[in-house]
Amino acid sequence: MKVEHIGIAIKNLENSNQLFAKLFGHEHYKVEEVLSEGVATSFFKCGATKIELLEATSPDSPIAKFIAKKGEGIHHIAFEVEDIYAEMKRLAAEGFQLLNETPKKGADNKLVCFIHPKTANGVLVELCQEIKA
Ligand code: ZN
């Protein structure tokens, strides 16, 4: 439906919160730790979309591995979908490799699924669907 957010891998959340606050002229609006992924995140509003900063909280976190390999920078692009199960099925049938077979609980009250960058021109794609209460 739209680019829900762009995820950026960074080394130090506090430093980057200050940097991005300068860039945008406003502060982040929330901080959240996702234990299952080994990340601490913060979110900035940026018009209709958001920027998610991701800091590794453990050495075996995917973010720690990403930074060791590529350094800081854009990590993933997240697209909002209406029905994540239907989209996962459709994309798997189209030949995309899904990194998880069932949606996982992500940051910011979302169900998420990642698509392997090797099947998406080097881009780590996140599908996300808001969890409705
Ligand atoms: Zn994300």
PDB file of C-alpha atoms and ligand atoms in Angstrom:
ATOM      1  CA  MET A   1       0.000   0.000   0.000  1.00  0.00           C
ATOM      2  CA  LYS A   2       2.838   2.389   0.845  1.00  0.00           C
ATOM      3  CA  VAL A   3       6.371   2.544   2.198  1.00  0.00           C
ATOM      4  CA  GLU A   4       5.586   2.196   5.888  1.00  0.00           C
ATOM      5  CA  HIS A   5       9.142   2.829   7.028  1.00  0.00           C
ATOM      6  CA  ILE A   6      12.798   2.589   6.114  1.00  0.00           C
ATOM      7  CA  GLY A   7      15.071   0.719   8.532  1.00  0.00           C
ATOM      8  CA  ILE A   8      18.584   2.038   9.098  1.00  0.00           C
ATOM      9  CA  ALA A   9      21.251  -0.001  10.887  1.00  0.00           C
ATOM     10  CA  ILE A  10      23.281   2.127  13.258  1.00  0.00           C
ATOM     11  CA  LYS A  11      25.899   1.466  15.933  1.00  0.00           C
ATOM     12  CA  ASN A  12      24.672   3.696  18.725  1.00  0.00           C
ATOM     13  CA  LEU A  13      21.033   4.579  19.178  1.00  0.00           C
ATOM     14  CA  GLU A  14      21.661   7.581  21.410  1.00  0.00           C
ATOM     15  CA  ASN A  15      24.095   9.193  18.999  1.00  0.00           C
ATOM     16  CA  SER A  16      21.912   8.492  15.998  1.00  0.00           C
ATOM     17  CA  ASN A  17      18.781   9.763  17.750  1.00  0.00           C
ATOM     18  CA  GLN A  18      20.592  13.085  18.171  1.00  0.00           C
ATOM     19  CA  LEU A  19      21.831  13.073  14.586  1.00  0.00           C
ATOM     20  CA  PHE A  20      18.433  12.307  13.062  1.00  0.00           C
ATOM     21  CA  ALA A  21      16.716  14.797  15.379  1.00  0.00           C
ATOM     22  CA  LYS A  22      19.006  17.442  13.848  1.00  0.00           C
ATOM     23  CA  LEU A  23      18.284  16.165  10.349  1.00  0.00           C
ATOM     24  CA  PHE A  24      14.507  16.218  10.749  1.00  0.00           C
ATOM     25  CA  GLY A  25      14.200  19.103  13.189  1.00  0.00           C
ATOM     26  CA  HIS A  26      12.161  16.970  15.593  1.00  0.00           C
ATOM     27  CA  GLU A  27      12.748  14.177  18.093  1.00  0.00           C
ATOM     28  CA  HIS A  28      11.946  10.475  17.727  1.00  0.00           C
ATOM     29  CA  TYR A  29       8.505   9.585  19.056  1.00  0.00           C
ATOM     30  CA  LYS A  30       9.220   6.171  20.452  1.00  0.00           C
ATOM     31  CA  VAL A  31      11.878   3.701  21.488  1.00  0.00           C
ATOM     32  CA  GLU A  32      11.228  -0.002  21.551  1.00  0.00           C
ATOM     33  CA  GLU A  33      13.311  -3.103  22.137  1.00  0.00           C
ATOM     34  CA  VAL A  34      12.503  -6.243  20.143  1.00  0.00           C
ATOM     35  CA  LEU A  35      14.057  -8.998  22.205  1.00  0.00           C
ATOM     36  CA  SER A  36      13.423 -11.772  19.676  1.00  0.00           C
ATOM     37  CA  GLU A  37      15.438  -9.859  17.046  1.00  0.00           C
ATOM     38  CA  GLY A  38      18.155  -8.590  19.363  1.00  0.00           C
ATOM     39  CA  VAL A  39      17.514  -4.952  18.454  1.00  0.00           C
ATOM     40  CA  ALA A  40      16.717  -1.654  20.081  1.00  0.00           C
ATOM     41  CA  THR A  41      14.747   0.622  17.779  1.00  0.00           C
ATOM     42  CA  SER A  42      13.616   4.205  17.659  1.00  0.00           C
ATOM     43  CA  PHE A  43      11.127   5.777  15.287  1.00  0.00           C
ATOM     44  CA  PHE A  44      10.972   9.184  13.636  1.00  0.00           C
ATOM     45  CA  LYS A  45       7.991  10.493  11.734  1.00  0.00           C
ATOM     46  CA  CYS A  46       8.942  11.682   8.304  1.00  0.00           C
ATOM     47  CA  GLY A  47       5.845  12.886   6.490  1.00  0.00           C
ATOM     48  CA  ALA A  48       3.624   9.917   5.626  1.00  0.00           C
ATOM     49  CA  THR A  49       6.399   7.434   6.358  1.00  0.00           C
ATOM     50  CA  LYS A  50       8.770   6.672   9.225  1.00  0.00           C
ATOM     51  CA  ILE A  51      12.431   6.072   9.785  1.00  0.00           C
ATOM     52  CA  GLU A  52      13.325   3.173  12.072  1.00  0.00           C
ATOM     53  CA  LEU A  53      16.796   3.223  13.606  1.00  0.00           C
ATOM     54  CA  LEU A  54      18.096  -0.210  14.587  1.00  0.00           C
ATOM     55  CA  GLU A  55      20.879  -0.878  17.068  1.00  0.00           C
ATOM     56  CA  ALA A  56      22.042  -4.414  17.880  1.00  0.00           C
ATOM     57  CA  THR A  57      21.575  -5.424  21.498  1.00  0.00           C
ATOM     58  CA  SER A  58      23.527  -8.660  21.178  1.00  0.00           C
ATOM     59  CA  PRO A  59      26.539  -9.721  19.086  1.00  0.00           C
ATOM     60  CA  ASP A  60      24.521 -12.373  17.219  1.00  0.00           C
ATOM     61  CA  SER A  61      21.748  -9.945  16.273  1.00  0.00           C
ATOM     62  CA  PRO A  62      21.097  -9.652  12.512  1.00  0.00           C
ATOM     63  CA  ILE A  63      21.928  -5.938  12.846  1.00  0.00           C
ATOM     64  CA  ALA A  64      25.341  -6.680  14.392  1.00  0.00           C
ATOM     65  CA  LYS A  65      26.067  -9.034  11.485  1.00  0.00           C
ATOM     66  CA  PHE A  66      24.871  -6.487   8.931  1.00  0.00           C
ATOM     67  CA  ILE A  67      27.069  -3.720  10.355  1.00  0.00           C
ATOM     68  CA  ALA A  68      30.095  -6.043  10.568  1.00  0.00           C
ATOM     69  CA  LYS A  69      29.654  -6.853   6.882  1.00  0.00           C
ATOM     70  CA  LYS A  70      28.469  -3.594   5.358  1.00  0.00           C
ATOM     71  CA  GLY A  71      28.784  -0.876   7.975  1.00  0.00           C
ATOM     72  CA  GLU A  72      25.988   1.464   9.016  1.00  0.00           C
ATOM     73  CA  GLY A  73      23.331   2.334   6.486  1.00  0.00           C
ATOM     74  CA  ILE A  74      19.974   1.445   4.972  1.00  0.00           C
ATOM     75  CA  HIS A  75      18.996  -2.017   6.158  1.00  0.00           C
ATOM     76  CA  HIS A  76      15.484  -2.624   4.851  1.00  0.00           C
ATOM     77  CA  ILE A  77      12.431  -1.064   3.257  1.00  0.00           C
ATOM     78  CA  ALA A  78       9.087  -1.909   4.828  1.00  0.00           C
ATOM     79  CA  PHE A  79       5.882  -1.975   2.834  1.00  0.00           C
ATOM     80  CA  GLU A  80       2.522  -1.900   4.520  1.00  0.00           C
ATOM     81  CA  VAL A  81       0.134  -4.611   3.389  1.00  0.00           C
ATOM     82  CA  GLU A  82      -3.501  -5.232   4.189  1.00  0.00           C
ATOM     83  CA  ASP A  83      -3.312  -9.013   4.494  1.00  0.00           C
ATOM     84  CA  ILE A  84       0.193 -10.241   5.264  1.00  0.00           C
ATOM     85  CA  TYR A  85      -0.772 -13.932   4.961  1.00  0.00           C
ATOM     86  CA  ALA A  86      -2.165 -13.410   1.457  1.00  0.00           C
ATOM     87  CA  GLU A  87       0.880 -11.360   0.379  1.00  0.00           C
ATOM     88  CA  MET A  88       3.307 -13.956   1.754  1.00  0.00           C
ATOM     89  CA  LYS A  89       1.512 -16.658  -0.186  1.00  0.00           C
ATOM     90  CA  ARG A  90       1.459 -14.581  -3.364  1.00  0.00           C
ATOM     91  CA  LEU A  91       5.157 -13.634  -3.149  1.00  0.00           C
ATOM     92  CA  ALA A  92       6.293 -17.164  -2.291  1.00  0.00           C
ATOM     93  CA  ALA A  93       4.405 -18.394  -5.379  1.00  0.00           C
ATOM     94  CA  GLU A  94       6.219 -15.694  -7.414  1.00  0.00           C
ATOM     95  CA  GLY A  95       9.558 -17.157  -6.312  1.00  0.00           C
ATOM     96  CA  PHE A  96      10.560 -14.781  -3.544  1.00  0.00           C
ATOM     97  CA  GLN A  97      12.297 -16.407  -0.601  1.00  0.00           C
ATOM     98  CA  LEU A  98      10.555 -15.547   2.656  1.00  0.00           C
ATOM     99  CA  LEU A  99      12.791 -15.422   5.718  1.00  0.00           C
ATOM    100  CA  ASN A 100      10.030 -16.557   8.020  1.00  0.00           C
ATOM    101  CA  GLU A 101       7.206 -18.947   7.243  1.00  0.00           C
ATOM    102  CA  THR A 102       4.696 -17.272   9.492  1.00  0.00           C
ATOM    103  CA  PRO A 103       4.503 -13.551  10.347  1.00  0.00           C
ATOM    104  CA  LYS A 104       6.460 -12.476  13.411  1.00  0.00           C
ATOM    105  CA  LYS A 105       5.637  -9.821  15.948  1.00  0.00           C
ATOM    106  CA  GLY A 106       7.827  -6.833  15.060  1.00  0.00           C
ATOM    107  CA  ALA A 107       8.317  -3.378  16.522  1.00  0.00           C
ATOM    108  CA  ASP A 108       5.583  -0.729  16.419  1.00  0.00           C
ATOM    109  CA  ASN A 109       2.622  -3.110  16.851  1.00  0.00           C
ATOM    110  CA  LYS A 110       3.169  -4.913  13.555  1.00  0.00           C
ATOM    111  CA  LEU A 111       3.120  -8.400  12.130  1.00  0.00           C
ATOM    112  CA  VAL A 112       6.152  -8.649   9.882  1.00  0.00           C
ATOM    113  CA  CYS A 113       7.766 -10.919   7.346  1.00  0.00           C
ATOM    114  CA  PHE A 114      11.084 -10.400   5.569  1.00  0.00           C
ATOM    115  CA  ILE A 115      11.992 -11.313   2.007  1.00  0.00           C
ATOM    116  CA  HIS A 116      15.537 -12.474   1.355  1.00  0.00           C
ATOM    117  CA  PRO A 117      17.571  -9.767  -0.422  1.00  0.00           C
ATOM    118  CA  LYS A 118      19.061 -12.318  -2.811  1.00  0.00           C
ATOM    119  CA  THR A 119      15.607 -12.761  -4.352  1.00  0.00           C
ATOM    120  CA  ALA A 120      14.836  -9.020  -4.397  1.00  0.00           C
ATOM    121  CA  ASN A 121      17.783  -7.374  -6.173  1.00  0.00           C
ATOM    122  CA  GLY A 122      19.769  -6.979  -2.968  1.00  0.00           C
ATOM    123  CA  VAL A 123      17.007  -5.233  -1.045  1.00  0.00           C
ATOM    124  CA  LEU A 124      15.826  -6.653   2.254  1.00  0.00           C
ATOM    125  CA  VAL A 125      12.071  -6.154   2.007  1.00  0.00           C
ATOM    126  CA  GLU A 126       9.814  -6.164   5.062  1.00  0.00           C
ATOM    127  CA  LEU A 127       6.091  -6.700   4.756  1.00  0.00           C
ATOM    128  CA  CYS A 128       4.179  -5.299   7.679  1.00  0.00           C
ATOM    129  CA  GLN A 129       0.617  -5.273   8.770  1.00  0.00           C
ATOM    130  CA  GLU A 130      -0.741  -3.348  11.681  1.00  0.00           C
ATOM    131  CA  ILE A 131      -2.018  -5.561  14.500  1.00  0.00           C
ATOM    132  CA  LYS A 132      -5.582  -4.503  15.102  1.00  0.00           C
ATOM    133  CA  ALA A 133      -6.705  -4.697  18.683  1.00  0.00           C
TER     134      ALA A 133
HETATM  135 ZN    ZN B   1      11.347  -2.490   9.980  1.00  0.00          ZN
END
